[in-house]
Every structure is written in structure tokens, then in C-alpha cells.
Coordinates of C-alpha atoms in Angstrom, one line a residue:
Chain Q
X222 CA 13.1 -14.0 117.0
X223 CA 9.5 -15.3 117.3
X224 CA 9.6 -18.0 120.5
X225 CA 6.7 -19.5 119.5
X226 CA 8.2 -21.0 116.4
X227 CA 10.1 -22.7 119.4
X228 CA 7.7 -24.4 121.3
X229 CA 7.2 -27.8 120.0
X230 CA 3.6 -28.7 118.4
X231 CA 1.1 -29.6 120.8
X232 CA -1.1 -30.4 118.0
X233 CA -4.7 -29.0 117.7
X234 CA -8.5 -30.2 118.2
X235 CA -10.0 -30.7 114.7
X236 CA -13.2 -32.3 113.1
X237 CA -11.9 -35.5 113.5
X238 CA -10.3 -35.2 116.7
X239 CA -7.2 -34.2 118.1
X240 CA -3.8 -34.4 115.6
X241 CA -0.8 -34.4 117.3
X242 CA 2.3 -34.7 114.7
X243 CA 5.4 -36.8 115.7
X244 CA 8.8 -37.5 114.0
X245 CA 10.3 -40.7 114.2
X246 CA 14.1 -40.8 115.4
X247 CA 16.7 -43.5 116.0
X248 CA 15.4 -43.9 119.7
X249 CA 11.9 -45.6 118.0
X250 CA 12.9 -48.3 115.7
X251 CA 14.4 -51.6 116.7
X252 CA 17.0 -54.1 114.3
X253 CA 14.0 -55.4 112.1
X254 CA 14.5 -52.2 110.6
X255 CA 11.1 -50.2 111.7
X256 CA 9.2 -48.9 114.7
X257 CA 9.6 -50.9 117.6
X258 CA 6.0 -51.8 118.3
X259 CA 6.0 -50.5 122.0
X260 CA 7.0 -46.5 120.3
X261 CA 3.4 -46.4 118.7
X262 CA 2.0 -47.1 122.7
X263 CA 4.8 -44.2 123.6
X264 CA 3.1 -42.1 120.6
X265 CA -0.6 -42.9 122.4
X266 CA 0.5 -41.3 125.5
X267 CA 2.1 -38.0 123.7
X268 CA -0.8 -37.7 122.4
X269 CA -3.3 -38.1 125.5
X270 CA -1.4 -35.9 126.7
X271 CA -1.5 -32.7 124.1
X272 CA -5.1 -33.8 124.1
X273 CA -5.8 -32.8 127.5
X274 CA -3.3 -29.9 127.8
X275 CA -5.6 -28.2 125.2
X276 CA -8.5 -28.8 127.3
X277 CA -6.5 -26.8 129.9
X278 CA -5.5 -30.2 131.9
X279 CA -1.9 -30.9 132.7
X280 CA -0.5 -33.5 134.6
X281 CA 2.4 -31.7 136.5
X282 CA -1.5 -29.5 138.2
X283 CA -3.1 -33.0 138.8
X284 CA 0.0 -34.3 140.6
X285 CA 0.0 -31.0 142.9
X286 CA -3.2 -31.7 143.4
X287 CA -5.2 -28.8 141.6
X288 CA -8.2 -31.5 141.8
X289 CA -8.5 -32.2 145.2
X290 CA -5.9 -34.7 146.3
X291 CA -2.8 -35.5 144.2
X292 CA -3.6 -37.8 141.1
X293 CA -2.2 -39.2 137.9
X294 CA -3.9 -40.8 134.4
X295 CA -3.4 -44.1 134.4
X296 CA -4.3 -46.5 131.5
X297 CA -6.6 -49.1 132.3
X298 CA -6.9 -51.3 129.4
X299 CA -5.8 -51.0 125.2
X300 CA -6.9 -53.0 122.0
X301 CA -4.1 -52.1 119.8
X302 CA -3.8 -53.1 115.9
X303 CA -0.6 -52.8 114.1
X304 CA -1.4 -52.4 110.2
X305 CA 1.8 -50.8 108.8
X306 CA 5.3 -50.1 109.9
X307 CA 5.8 -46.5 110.7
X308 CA 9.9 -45.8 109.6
X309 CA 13.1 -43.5 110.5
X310 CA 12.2 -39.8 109.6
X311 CA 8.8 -40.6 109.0
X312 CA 6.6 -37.9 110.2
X313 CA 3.1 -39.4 111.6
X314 CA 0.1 -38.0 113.4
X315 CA -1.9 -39.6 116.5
X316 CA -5.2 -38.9 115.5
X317 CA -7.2 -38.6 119.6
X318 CA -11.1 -38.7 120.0
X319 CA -13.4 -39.2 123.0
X320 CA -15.5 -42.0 122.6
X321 CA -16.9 -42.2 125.9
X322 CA -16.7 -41.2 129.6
X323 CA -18.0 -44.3 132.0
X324 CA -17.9 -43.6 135.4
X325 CA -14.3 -43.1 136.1
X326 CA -13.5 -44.2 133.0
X327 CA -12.4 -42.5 129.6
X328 CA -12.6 -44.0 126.4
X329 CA -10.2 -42.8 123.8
X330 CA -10.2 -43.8 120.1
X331 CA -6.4 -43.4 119.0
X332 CA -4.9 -43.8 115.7
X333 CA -1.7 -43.4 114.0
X334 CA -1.8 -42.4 110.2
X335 CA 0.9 -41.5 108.0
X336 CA -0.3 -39.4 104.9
X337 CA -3.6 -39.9 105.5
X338 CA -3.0 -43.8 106.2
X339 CA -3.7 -45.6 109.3
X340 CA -0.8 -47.5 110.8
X341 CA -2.1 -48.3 114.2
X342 CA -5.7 -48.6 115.6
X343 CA -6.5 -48.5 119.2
X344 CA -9.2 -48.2 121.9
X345 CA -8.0 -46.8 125.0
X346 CA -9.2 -46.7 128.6
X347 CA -7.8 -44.3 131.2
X348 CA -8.4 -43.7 134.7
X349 CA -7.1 -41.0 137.1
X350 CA -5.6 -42.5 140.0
X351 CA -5.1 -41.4 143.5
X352 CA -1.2 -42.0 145.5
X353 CA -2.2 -45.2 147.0
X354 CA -3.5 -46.4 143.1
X355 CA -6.9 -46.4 143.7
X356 CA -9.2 -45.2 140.8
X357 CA -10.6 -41.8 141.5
X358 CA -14.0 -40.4 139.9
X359 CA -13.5 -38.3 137.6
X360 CA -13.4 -34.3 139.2
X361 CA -16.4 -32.3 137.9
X362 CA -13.4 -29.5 137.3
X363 CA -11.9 -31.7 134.6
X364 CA -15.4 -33.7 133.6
X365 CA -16.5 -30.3 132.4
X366 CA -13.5 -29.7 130.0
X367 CA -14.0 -33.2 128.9
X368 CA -17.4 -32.4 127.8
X369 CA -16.6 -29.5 126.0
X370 CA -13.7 -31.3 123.4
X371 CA -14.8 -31.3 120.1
X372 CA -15.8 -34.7 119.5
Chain D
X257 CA -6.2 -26.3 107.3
X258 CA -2.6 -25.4 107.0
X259 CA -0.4 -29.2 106.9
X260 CA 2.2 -27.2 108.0
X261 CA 1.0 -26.5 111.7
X262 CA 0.3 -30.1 112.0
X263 CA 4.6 -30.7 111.0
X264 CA 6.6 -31.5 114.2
X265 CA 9.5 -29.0 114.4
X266 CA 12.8 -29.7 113.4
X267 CA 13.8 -26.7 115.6
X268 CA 16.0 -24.2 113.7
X269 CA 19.4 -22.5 113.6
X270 CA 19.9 -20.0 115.2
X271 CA 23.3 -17.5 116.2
X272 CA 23.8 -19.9 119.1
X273 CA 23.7 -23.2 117.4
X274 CA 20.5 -25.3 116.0
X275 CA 17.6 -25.0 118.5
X276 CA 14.9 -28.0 118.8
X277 CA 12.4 -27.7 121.8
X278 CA 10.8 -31.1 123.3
X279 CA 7.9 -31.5 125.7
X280 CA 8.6 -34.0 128.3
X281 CA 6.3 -36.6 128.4
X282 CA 5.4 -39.4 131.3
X283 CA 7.7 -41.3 129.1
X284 CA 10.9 -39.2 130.4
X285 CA 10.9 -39.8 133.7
X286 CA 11.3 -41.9 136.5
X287 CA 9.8 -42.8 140.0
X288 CA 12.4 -40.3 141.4
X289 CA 9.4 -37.5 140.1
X290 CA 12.1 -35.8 137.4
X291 CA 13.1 -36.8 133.9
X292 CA 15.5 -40.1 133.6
X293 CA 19.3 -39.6 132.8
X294 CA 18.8 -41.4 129.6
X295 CA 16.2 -39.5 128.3
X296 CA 18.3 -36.5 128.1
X297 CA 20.4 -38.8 125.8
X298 CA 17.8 -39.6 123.6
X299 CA 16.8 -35.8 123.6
X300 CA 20.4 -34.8 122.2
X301 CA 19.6 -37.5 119.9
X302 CA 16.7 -35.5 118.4
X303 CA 18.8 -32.5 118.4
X304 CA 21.7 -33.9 116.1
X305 CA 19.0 -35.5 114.0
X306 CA 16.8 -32.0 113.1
X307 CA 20.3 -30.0 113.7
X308 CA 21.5 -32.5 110.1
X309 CA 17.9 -32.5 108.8
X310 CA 18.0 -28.9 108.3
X311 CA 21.5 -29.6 106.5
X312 CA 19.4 -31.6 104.1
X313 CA 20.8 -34.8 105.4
X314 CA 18.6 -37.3 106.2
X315 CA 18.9 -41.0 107.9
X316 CA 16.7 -42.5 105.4
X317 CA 18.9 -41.4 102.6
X318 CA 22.1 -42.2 104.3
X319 CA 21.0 -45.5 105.3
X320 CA 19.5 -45.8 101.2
X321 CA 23.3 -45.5 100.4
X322 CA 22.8 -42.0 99.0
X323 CA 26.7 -41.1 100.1
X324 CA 28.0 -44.0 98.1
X325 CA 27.6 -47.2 100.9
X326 CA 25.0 -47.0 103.0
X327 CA 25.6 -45.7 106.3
X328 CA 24.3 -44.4 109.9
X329 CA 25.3 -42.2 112.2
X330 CA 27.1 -43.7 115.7
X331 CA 28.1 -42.0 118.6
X332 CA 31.7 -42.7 119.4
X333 CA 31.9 -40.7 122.7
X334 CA 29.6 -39.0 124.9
X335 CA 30.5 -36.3 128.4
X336 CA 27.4 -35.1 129.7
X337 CA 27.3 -32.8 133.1
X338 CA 23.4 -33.3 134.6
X339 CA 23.4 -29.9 136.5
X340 CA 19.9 -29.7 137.0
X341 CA 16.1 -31.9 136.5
X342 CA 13.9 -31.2 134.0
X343 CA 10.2 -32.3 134.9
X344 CA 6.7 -33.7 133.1
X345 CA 5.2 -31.0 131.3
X346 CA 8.3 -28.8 131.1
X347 CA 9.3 -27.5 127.4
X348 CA 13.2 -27.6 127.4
X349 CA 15.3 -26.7 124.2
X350 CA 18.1 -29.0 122.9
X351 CA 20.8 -26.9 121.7
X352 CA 23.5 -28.2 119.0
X353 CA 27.0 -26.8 118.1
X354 CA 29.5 -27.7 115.8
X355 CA 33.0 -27.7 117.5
X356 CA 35.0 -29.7 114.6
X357 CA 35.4 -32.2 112.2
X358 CA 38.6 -34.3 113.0
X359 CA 39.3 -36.7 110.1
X360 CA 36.0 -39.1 110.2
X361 CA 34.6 -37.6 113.6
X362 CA 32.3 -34.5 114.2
X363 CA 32.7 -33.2 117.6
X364 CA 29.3 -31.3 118.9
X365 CA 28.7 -29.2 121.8
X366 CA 24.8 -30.1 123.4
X367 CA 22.7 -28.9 125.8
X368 CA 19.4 -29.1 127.3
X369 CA 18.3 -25.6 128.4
X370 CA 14.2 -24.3 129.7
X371 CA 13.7 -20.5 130.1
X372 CA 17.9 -19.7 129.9
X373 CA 18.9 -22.5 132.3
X374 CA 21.6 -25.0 131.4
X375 CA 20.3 -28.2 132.8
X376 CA 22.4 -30.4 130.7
X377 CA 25.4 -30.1 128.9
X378 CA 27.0 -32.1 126.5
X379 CA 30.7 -32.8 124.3
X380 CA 29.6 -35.4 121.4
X381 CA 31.8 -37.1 119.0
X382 CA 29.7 -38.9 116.0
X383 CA 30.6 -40.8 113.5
X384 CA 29.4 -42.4 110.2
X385 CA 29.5 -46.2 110.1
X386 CA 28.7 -48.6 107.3
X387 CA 26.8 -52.3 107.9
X388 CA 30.1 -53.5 109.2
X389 CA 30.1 -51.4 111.7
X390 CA 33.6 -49.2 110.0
X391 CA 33.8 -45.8 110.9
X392 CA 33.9 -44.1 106.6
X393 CA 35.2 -40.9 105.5
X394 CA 32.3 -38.3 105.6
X395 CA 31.4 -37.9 102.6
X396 CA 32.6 -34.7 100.0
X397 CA 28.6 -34.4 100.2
X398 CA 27.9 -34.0 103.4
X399 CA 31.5 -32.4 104.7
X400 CA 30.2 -29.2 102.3
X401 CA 26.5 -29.0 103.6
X402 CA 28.3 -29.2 107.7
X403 CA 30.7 -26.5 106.4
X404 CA 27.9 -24.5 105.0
X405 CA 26.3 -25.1 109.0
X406 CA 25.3 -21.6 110.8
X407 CA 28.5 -21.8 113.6
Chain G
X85 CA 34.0 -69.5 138.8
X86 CA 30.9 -70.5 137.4
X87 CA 29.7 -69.0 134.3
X88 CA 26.8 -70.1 134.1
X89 CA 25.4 -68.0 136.7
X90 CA 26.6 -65.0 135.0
X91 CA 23.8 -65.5 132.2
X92 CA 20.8 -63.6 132.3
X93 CA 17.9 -65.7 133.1
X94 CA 15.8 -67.3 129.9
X95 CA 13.0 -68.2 132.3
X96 CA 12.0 -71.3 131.8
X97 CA 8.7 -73.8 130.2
X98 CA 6.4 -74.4 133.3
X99 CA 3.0 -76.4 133.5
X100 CA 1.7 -73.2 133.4
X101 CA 3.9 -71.8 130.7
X102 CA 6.6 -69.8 129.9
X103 CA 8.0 -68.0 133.0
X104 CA 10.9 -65.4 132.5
X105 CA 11.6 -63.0 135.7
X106 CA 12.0 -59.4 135.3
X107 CA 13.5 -57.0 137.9
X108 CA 11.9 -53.1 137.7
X109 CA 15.1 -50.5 137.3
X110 CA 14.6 -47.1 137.2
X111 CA 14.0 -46.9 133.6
X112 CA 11.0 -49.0 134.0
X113 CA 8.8 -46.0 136.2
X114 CA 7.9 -42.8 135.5
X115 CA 7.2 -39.6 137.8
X116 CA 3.7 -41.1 138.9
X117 CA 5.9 -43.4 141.2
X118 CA 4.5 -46.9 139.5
X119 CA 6.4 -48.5 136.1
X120 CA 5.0 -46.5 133.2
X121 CA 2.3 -48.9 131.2
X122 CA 4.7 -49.0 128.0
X123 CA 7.3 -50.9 129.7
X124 CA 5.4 -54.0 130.6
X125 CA 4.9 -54.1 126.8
X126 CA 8.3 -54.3 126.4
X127 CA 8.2 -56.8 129.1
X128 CA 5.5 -59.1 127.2
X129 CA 8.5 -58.7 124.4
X130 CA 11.0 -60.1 126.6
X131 CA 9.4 -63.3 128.1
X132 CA 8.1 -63.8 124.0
X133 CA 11.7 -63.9 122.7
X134 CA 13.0 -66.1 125.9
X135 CA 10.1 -68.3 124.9
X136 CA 11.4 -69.3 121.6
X137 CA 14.7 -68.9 122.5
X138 CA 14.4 -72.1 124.8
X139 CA 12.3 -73.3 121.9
X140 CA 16.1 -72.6 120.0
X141 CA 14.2 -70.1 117.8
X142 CA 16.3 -66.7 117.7
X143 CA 15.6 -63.3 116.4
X144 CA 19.5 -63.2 115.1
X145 CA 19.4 -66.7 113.1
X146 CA 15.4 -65.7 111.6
X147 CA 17.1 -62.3 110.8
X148 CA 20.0 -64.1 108.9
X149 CA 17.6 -65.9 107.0
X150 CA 17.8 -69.2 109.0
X151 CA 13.9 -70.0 107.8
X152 CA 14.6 -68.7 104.0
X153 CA 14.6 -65.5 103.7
X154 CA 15.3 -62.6 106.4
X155 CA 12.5 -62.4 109.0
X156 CA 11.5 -61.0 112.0
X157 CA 8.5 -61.7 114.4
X158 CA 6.2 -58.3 114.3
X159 CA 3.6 -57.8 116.7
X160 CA 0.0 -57.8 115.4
X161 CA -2.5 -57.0 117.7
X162 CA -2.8 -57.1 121.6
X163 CA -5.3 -56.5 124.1
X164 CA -4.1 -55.8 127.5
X165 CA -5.7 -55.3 131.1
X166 CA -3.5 -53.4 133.4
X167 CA -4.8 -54.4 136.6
X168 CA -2.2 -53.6 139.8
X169 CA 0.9 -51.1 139.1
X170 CA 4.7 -52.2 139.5
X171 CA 7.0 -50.4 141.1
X172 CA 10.9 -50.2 141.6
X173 CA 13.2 -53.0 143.1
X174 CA 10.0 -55.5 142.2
X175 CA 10.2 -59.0 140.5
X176 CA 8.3 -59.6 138.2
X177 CA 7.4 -62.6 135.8
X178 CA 6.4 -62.9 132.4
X179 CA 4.5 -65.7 131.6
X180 CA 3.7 -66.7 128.0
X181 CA 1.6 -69.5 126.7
X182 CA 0.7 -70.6 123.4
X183 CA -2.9 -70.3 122.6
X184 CA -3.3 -71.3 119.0
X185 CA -1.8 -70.9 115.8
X186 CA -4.3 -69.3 112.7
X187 CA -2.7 -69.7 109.4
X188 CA 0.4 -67.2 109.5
X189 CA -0.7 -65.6 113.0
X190 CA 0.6 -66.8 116.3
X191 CA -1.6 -66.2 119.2
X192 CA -0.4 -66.4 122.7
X193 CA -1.8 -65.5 126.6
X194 CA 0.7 -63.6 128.4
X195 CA 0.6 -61.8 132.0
X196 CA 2.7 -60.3 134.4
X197 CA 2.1 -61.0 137.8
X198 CA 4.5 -60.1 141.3
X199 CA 4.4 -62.8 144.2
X200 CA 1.0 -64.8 142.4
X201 CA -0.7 -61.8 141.5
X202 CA -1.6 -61.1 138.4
X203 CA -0.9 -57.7 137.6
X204 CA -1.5 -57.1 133.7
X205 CA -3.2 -59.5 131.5
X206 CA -2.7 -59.8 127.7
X207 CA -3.5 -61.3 124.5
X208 CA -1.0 -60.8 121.7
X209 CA -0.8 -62.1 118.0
X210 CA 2.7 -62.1 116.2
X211 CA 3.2 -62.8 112.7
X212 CA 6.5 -62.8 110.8
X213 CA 7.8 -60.4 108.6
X214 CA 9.9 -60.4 105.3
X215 CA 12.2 -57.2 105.1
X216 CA 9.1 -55.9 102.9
X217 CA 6.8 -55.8 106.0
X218 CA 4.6 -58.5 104.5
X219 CA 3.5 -61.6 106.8
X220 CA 5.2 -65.1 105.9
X221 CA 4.0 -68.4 106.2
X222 CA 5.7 -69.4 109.7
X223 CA 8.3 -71.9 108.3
X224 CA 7.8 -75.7 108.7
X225 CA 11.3 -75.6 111.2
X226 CA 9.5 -73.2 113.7
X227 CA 6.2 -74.8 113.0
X228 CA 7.1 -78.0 114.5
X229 CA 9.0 -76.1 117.5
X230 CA 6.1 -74.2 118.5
X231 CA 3.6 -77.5 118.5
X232 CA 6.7 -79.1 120.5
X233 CA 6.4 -76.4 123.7
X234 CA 4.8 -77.4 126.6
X235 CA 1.1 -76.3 126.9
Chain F
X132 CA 10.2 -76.1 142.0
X133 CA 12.4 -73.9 143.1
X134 CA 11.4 -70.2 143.0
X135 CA 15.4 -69.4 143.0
X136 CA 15.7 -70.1 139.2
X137 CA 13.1 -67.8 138.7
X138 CA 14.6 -65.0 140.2
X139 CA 16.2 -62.3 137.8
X140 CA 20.1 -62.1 138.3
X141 CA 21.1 -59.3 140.5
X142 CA 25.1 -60.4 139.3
X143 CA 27.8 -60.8 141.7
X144 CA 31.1 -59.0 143.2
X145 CA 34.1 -60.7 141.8
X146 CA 37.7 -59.4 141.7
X147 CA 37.2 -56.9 138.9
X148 CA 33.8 -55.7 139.9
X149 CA 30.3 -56.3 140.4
X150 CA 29.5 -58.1 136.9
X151 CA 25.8 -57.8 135.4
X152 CA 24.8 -60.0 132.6
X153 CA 22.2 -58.7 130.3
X154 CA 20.8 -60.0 127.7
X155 CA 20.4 -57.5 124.5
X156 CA 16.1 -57.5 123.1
X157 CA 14.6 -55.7 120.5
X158 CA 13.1 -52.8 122.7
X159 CA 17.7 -52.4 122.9
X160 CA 18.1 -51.9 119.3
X161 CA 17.9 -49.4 116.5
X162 CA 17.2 -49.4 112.3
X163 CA 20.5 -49.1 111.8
X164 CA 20.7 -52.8 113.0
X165 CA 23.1 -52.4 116.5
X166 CA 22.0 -51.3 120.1
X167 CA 20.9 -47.8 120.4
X168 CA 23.5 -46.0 122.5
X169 CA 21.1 -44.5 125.2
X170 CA 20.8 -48.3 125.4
X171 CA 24.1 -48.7 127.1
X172 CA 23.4 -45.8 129.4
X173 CA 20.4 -48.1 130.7
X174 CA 22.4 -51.1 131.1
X175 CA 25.2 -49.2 133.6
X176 CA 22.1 -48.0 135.7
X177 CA 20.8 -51.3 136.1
X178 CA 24.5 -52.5 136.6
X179 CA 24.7 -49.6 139.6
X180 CA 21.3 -51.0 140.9
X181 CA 22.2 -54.4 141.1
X182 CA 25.9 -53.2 142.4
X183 CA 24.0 -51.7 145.5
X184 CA 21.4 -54.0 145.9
X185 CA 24.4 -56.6 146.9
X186 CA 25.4 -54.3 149.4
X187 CA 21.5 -53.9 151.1
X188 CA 21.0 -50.7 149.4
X189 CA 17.7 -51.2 147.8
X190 CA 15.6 -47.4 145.5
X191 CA 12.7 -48.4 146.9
X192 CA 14.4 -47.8 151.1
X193 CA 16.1 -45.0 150.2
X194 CA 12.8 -42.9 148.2
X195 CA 10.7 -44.7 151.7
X196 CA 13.2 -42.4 154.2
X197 CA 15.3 -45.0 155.2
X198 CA 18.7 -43.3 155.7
X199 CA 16.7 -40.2 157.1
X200 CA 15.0 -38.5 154.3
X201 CA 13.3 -39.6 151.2
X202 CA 16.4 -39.8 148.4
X203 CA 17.2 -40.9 145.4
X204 CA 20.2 -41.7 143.4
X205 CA 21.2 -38.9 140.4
X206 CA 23.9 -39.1 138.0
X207 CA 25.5 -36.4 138.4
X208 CA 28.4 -37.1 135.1
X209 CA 29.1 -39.8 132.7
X210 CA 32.1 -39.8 130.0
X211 CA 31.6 -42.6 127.9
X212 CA 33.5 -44.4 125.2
X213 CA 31.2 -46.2 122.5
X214 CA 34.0 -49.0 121.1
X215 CA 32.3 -51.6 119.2
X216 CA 28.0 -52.0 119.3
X217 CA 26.0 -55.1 120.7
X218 CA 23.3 -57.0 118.8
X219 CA 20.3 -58.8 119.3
X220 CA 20.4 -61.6 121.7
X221 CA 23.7 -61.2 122.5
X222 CA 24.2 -61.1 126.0
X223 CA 27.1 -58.5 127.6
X224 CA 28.1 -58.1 131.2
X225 CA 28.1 -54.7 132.6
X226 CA 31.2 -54.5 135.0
X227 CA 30.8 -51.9 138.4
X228 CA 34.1 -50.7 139.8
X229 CA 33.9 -48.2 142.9
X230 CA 36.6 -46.0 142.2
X231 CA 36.0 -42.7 144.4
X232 CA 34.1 -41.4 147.3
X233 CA 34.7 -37.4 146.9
X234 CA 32.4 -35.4 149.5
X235 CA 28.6 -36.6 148.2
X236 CA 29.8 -38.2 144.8
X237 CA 30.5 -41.5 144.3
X238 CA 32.8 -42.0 141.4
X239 CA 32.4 -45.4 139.4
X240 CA 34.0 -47.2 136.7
X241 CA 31.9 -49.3 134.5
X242 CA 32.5 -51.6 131.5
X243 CA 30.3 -53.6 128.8
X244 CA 31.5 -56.2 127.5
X245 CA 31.3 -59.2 125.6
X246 CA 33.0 -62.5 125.5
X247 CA 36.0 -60.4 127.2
X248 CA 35.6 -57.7 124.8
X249 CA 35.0 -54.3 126.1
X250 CA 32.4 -52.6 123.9
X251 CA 31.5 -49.8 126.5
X252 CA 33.6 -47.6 128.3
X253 CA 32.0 -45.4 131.4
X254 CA 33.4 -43.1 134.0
X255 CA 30.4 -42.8 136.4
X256 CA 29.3 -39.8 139.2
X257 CA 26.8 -40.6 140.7
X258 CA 24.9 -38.4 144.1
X259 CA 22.2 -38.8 146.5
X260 CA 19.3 -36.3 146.1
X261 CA 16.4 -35.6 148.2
X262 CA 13.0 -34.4 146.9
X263 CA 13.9 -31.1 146.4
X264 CA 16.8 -32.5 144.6
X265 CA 19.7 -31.1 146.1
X266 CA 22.9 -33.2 147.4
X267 CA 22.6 -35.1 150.5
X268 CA 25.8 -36.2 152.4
X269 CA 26.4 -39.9 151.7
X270 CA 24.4 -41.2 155.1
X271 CA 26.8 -43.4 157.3
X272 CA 24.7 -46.2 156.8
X273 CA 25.6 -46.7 153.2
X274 CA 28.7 -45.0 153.3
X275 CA 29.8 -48.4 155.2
X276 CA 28.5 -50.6 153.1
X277 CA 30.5 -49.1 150.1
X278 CA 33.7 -48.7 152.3
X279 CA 33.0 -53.0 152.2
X280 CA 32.2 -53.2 148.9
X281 CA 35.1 -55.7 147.1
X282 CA 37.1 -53.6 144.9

């Protein structure tokens, strides 16, 4: 049988950005009855994550220290906006897109949308930091790959 | 573009029981540089919610009352041998096994497996509960759809 | 023997504001070494609910329908600096404090800081929910708790 | 004021254990209205931490090469009875029972409870790994301060 029907999705750079999809289970919704608001920041990540991978970036590389010395993204700063509650079984996409690259800092557009609607909204700022926590520039290595997401 | 790249899997069942791979995110672990005992927990989670998905049974509906009351799934007992780490990045497979029904509890053999290695390895007994927290009957319903389960 | 000092802490109502302290466990880090940035949102969470709870506001008695009909406090929007990581065996504190009410929203100030130092900064609104999802007036009973906190 | 209030409880060793009070939040529960059981699984690890930390055995020593080499604490098996669930803002006691020292594992029992209840029920191994993540021998050092541990 076909492995790669077994990999799970790491989603794929479109027009509008990276889509990465994501199922809700038990493990994301709180008493209230739908997400727990800190899954959709848990969502972000996963798909920060599949974002870069496709750009050939991966974090277990950066922690051996494939760019120099050992590093690590770090968020810096988020404006989230909860619209609509995401619910158990639901299958929702976080919707990735470079805004801008500042210095050591990357800007990230994130969204959640279910069906086509947005649930969450959020501005994201990383940074890659070094062992001791202290912001590194950003390494021409990954600047490069960064430059060449669709955007 | 094909919606149906952009689905998450819900894995799929397979000779050895029902197969659903996970990525392991930052989220999964800990300080200690591998994943976090719990996570593995919510991974086998994931794996009996695609392994009953695929059964056509579905939390949303059971919690809409769709086998009579409505009702959710509880774990009533859990063994789980942690024989070896998994790590951020790695894709690991979450494999699910009936073992038996007993009266109102189904008894699954789990594991958490990358590249043919047993890292994990789990006994579950679930049962379905109603608001008041009463373990029901399973349902004619659902008893024939985990009797029509690939074993 | 006491058992009063086998409750968990519910911080307390400073001059400053809301102070609940919060030890970092293993679950709280992830594999960078540092708490991972989603669990000091589940951190702001925590020193929220101890800040009405000493305002004798709980999630349990709004869920029962205490203020009319079943509610629960959903998070809105937030904005949040992380400045200076966390890491494991630390004490924390929350510290929440009301920064004005807007109709149905609820806007408060919260940070995290170790030892005086702040360590991530925040501004989240909360509204509450019917079981529909849809933001209610914030009942007259909690209305007059909240102007009643120490600011 | 006094900065002891504000400290988070690290429990205490009493005649049936090291007792851990926690206090359940929303970021505990699930939709189907009860704590989520990986939830529990968190609660005995802090309950372990805070069992330790009372006998000057402190994660953040042990990863810093205190007892020789970097090391960490692993669970290495957990069997675990799911009784009756917790709720938001209930607050449950995790009990910590040394029951075994068997070559490198430490064998624990561990309780949740509530109002004298038991609603968790946990046969713990837990072992000392380095970095590489094999077994160390339990170093002297702490192996003396769990031969004084109350029990």
C-alpha cells in the first residue's frame, strides 16, 4: 500500500497563502462546549510550521544548528481576533501568508476559516532565537527561502 | 484545486488495525527535548476518534443524541508502556485495534509507531456515557458498524 | 490539619491588581527548553477565572444559568508581547486588572512577570456567551461585581 | 505584604502521601462537559513534581548536571483507572505514594480525588534519563532523599 496516503497533510503554498487543514478532537474544546480559545494559538503554530517545512526549513535542522549556531522560532508578539467558534469534528484550515520580514523579524498574516469562513484573524511576529534567548538575524540560508514563498 | 488534498487524514484501516499518522509539533513536547507523556495520550485520542470516524460514527452526532440520548465517549482505563521518545518534526503512526467489546466497554490495543518502531504501546477500555456521566449500552447502531470493523 | 492550605491558591486583589501565582511543570515547555508561548495564554485564563472567582463570579454557576440563561465568558480579542521566556520549576504571576467595560465587552490588562519582571504583556477583551455563541449583555449581578474590584 | 501568599502550593507530605491541590480551568476540560482525561495525566506529573520538589529535587538541577549528568525524569508506565470525571472549578488533590524503588524505576501510587472521593486511579513508573535518553542509575543523592520521603 501507497505510504504517502499515510503521511499526514502538511498542507500546500497556494494563491492565497499557505493552507494547512486541521481536525478538531476532544483534546481542543473546553466545557462551554467549543474550541478552547488557546487551540486556535496551537493551530497558528501547526501551521507556521508546515509553512516553513515547505520552504525546506525544519526546526529539529535549526536546533542542530544547520544555521550556524543552534536556534529556535520564537513568537514575539500576536493580535488575535476570535469571530466564530470552531467545534468537535470540525475540519478547519490555517490559512499562512508573509506579510513582512523586518530585520529579525517575520510578519505572518494567519487565519483560521471553516468553509470558506474566517473564525480567527491574527498578525503574527516571530523571531529565531539563539540558546541563551537572544534574537538572532535572520540567516541568509533561510532569508532566501523566505523570499521565494509565494506570497 | 482538489478540496480533497487540503482534508486532514483520518488515517485508514488497514490488516493491522486503523492507521492515522501525526506530525509532532513544538506543542508535544517538553524542555526535556522529546515529546511529553501526555501528548502520546492525546495522540491515541486521535487515533480512536478517525479509527470510529471511518465506522461512520461521529462525536458530533453522538453528542446530537443520534443513538437515542446523547452521549460521549470516556476512557474508563488506560496501560501505556513509553518504550521509546518521539521528537519535533518526527511523523509517527497511531495504530488502533479492536480487542473486545465486554457488555458496555470496548477494549482497544494502541500504539504509537515511526518507521516500524513501537514507541508506545497501549490497552484502552472506552466507554459511552450520557450527560450524567452513566456508562449506556452501546448502541444496536454502533455495536453493528464496530462488528463490521476490519480486525 | 489545616485545610485550608491544601487549596490551590486564588491569588488575590492587590493595589496593582489581580495577582494569582503560577508554578511552570513540565507540560508548560516545549523542546526549545523555554514554556511554549500557548501556555501563558492559558495562563492569562487562569489568573481571569481567579479574578472573578474572588469577585464570587464562577464559570460553573454562569454555566448553570446563574445570570439567566447558560453562559460562559469567551475570549474576544488579545494582543500580547512576549518579552522574556519562562522556564521549568519558575513562579510565575498573573496579574489581571480591569481596564474598562464597552457595552457587552470586558477589557482587561494582564501580564505575567517572574521576581518583578515583566515577562509577557497583554490586552484581552471577553464577552459572554449564550450556548448559541452569541454575546450577551453582561448581567446587572456581575455588572455591579466587576465595578466593585479593586482598581 | 507577604510574598508567601503569593506563592503557588507545592502541597505537603502527610500520612497518606504528598497531597496536591489543583484547581480544575477551562484549558482542563472537554465538549463533552467533564475533564479531558489526558488532563488527569497532567495533574499526577505536577503532583510527582511537587512530591520531589519537597524532597530538594528540583527539573530544573537535575537537566543543569546536578547529580552528575544532565537528566530528566521519564515515565516509563502508567495504568490508570478513570472512576468518576472532575468539573470546572472544582478543585481535586492529587495524592503521591512511593511505593517501589526497583533498580532505576521508581514505582508510585497516585490518587485524584475530591472531597474524599477517588476519581483517579494511577500506578506510576517513573526513570531518570539522560540526553541520549537512556536509564541512569538513581544517583545516591536522590536516592536518599526518597529513602526519607514519609510514606
Amino acid at each position: 500500500m501507497s505510504e504517502k496516503i499515510l503521511l499526514p497533510s502538511s498542507g500546500r503554498h497556494t494563491a492565497e497563502g499557505h493552507i494547512l487543514p486541521v481536525r478538531i478532537y476532544f483534546e481542543d474544546t473546553d466545557f462551554s462546549g467549543v474550541v478552547y480559545h488557546a487551540s486556535y494559538v496551537r493551530f497558528f503554530e501547526r501551521g507556521r510550521t508546515e509553512y516553513v517545512r515547505l520552504l525546506d526549513v525544519h526546526h529539529s535542522a535549526l536546533d542542530a544548528g544547520e544555521a550556524g549556531e543552534p536556534m529556535a522560532f520564537a513568537v514575539h508578539r500576536m493580535e488575535i481576533e476570535f469571530k466564530r467558534p470552531a467545534r468537535i469534528d470540525d475540519v478547519v484550515e490555517v490559512v499562512t501568508r508573509h506579510k513582512e520580514t523586518r530585520g529579525a523579524r517575520i510578519i505572518l498574516n494567519q487565519s483560521i476559516r471553516r468553509a470558506g469562513t474566517i473564525l480567527v484573524d491574527a498578525v503574527v511576529t516571530v523571531v529565531l532565537v539563539n540558546k541563551e534567548g537572544r534574537a538572532c538575524r535572520i540567516p541568509e540560508l533561510l532569508a532566501e527561502r523566505f523570499a521565494a514563498a509565494p506570497r
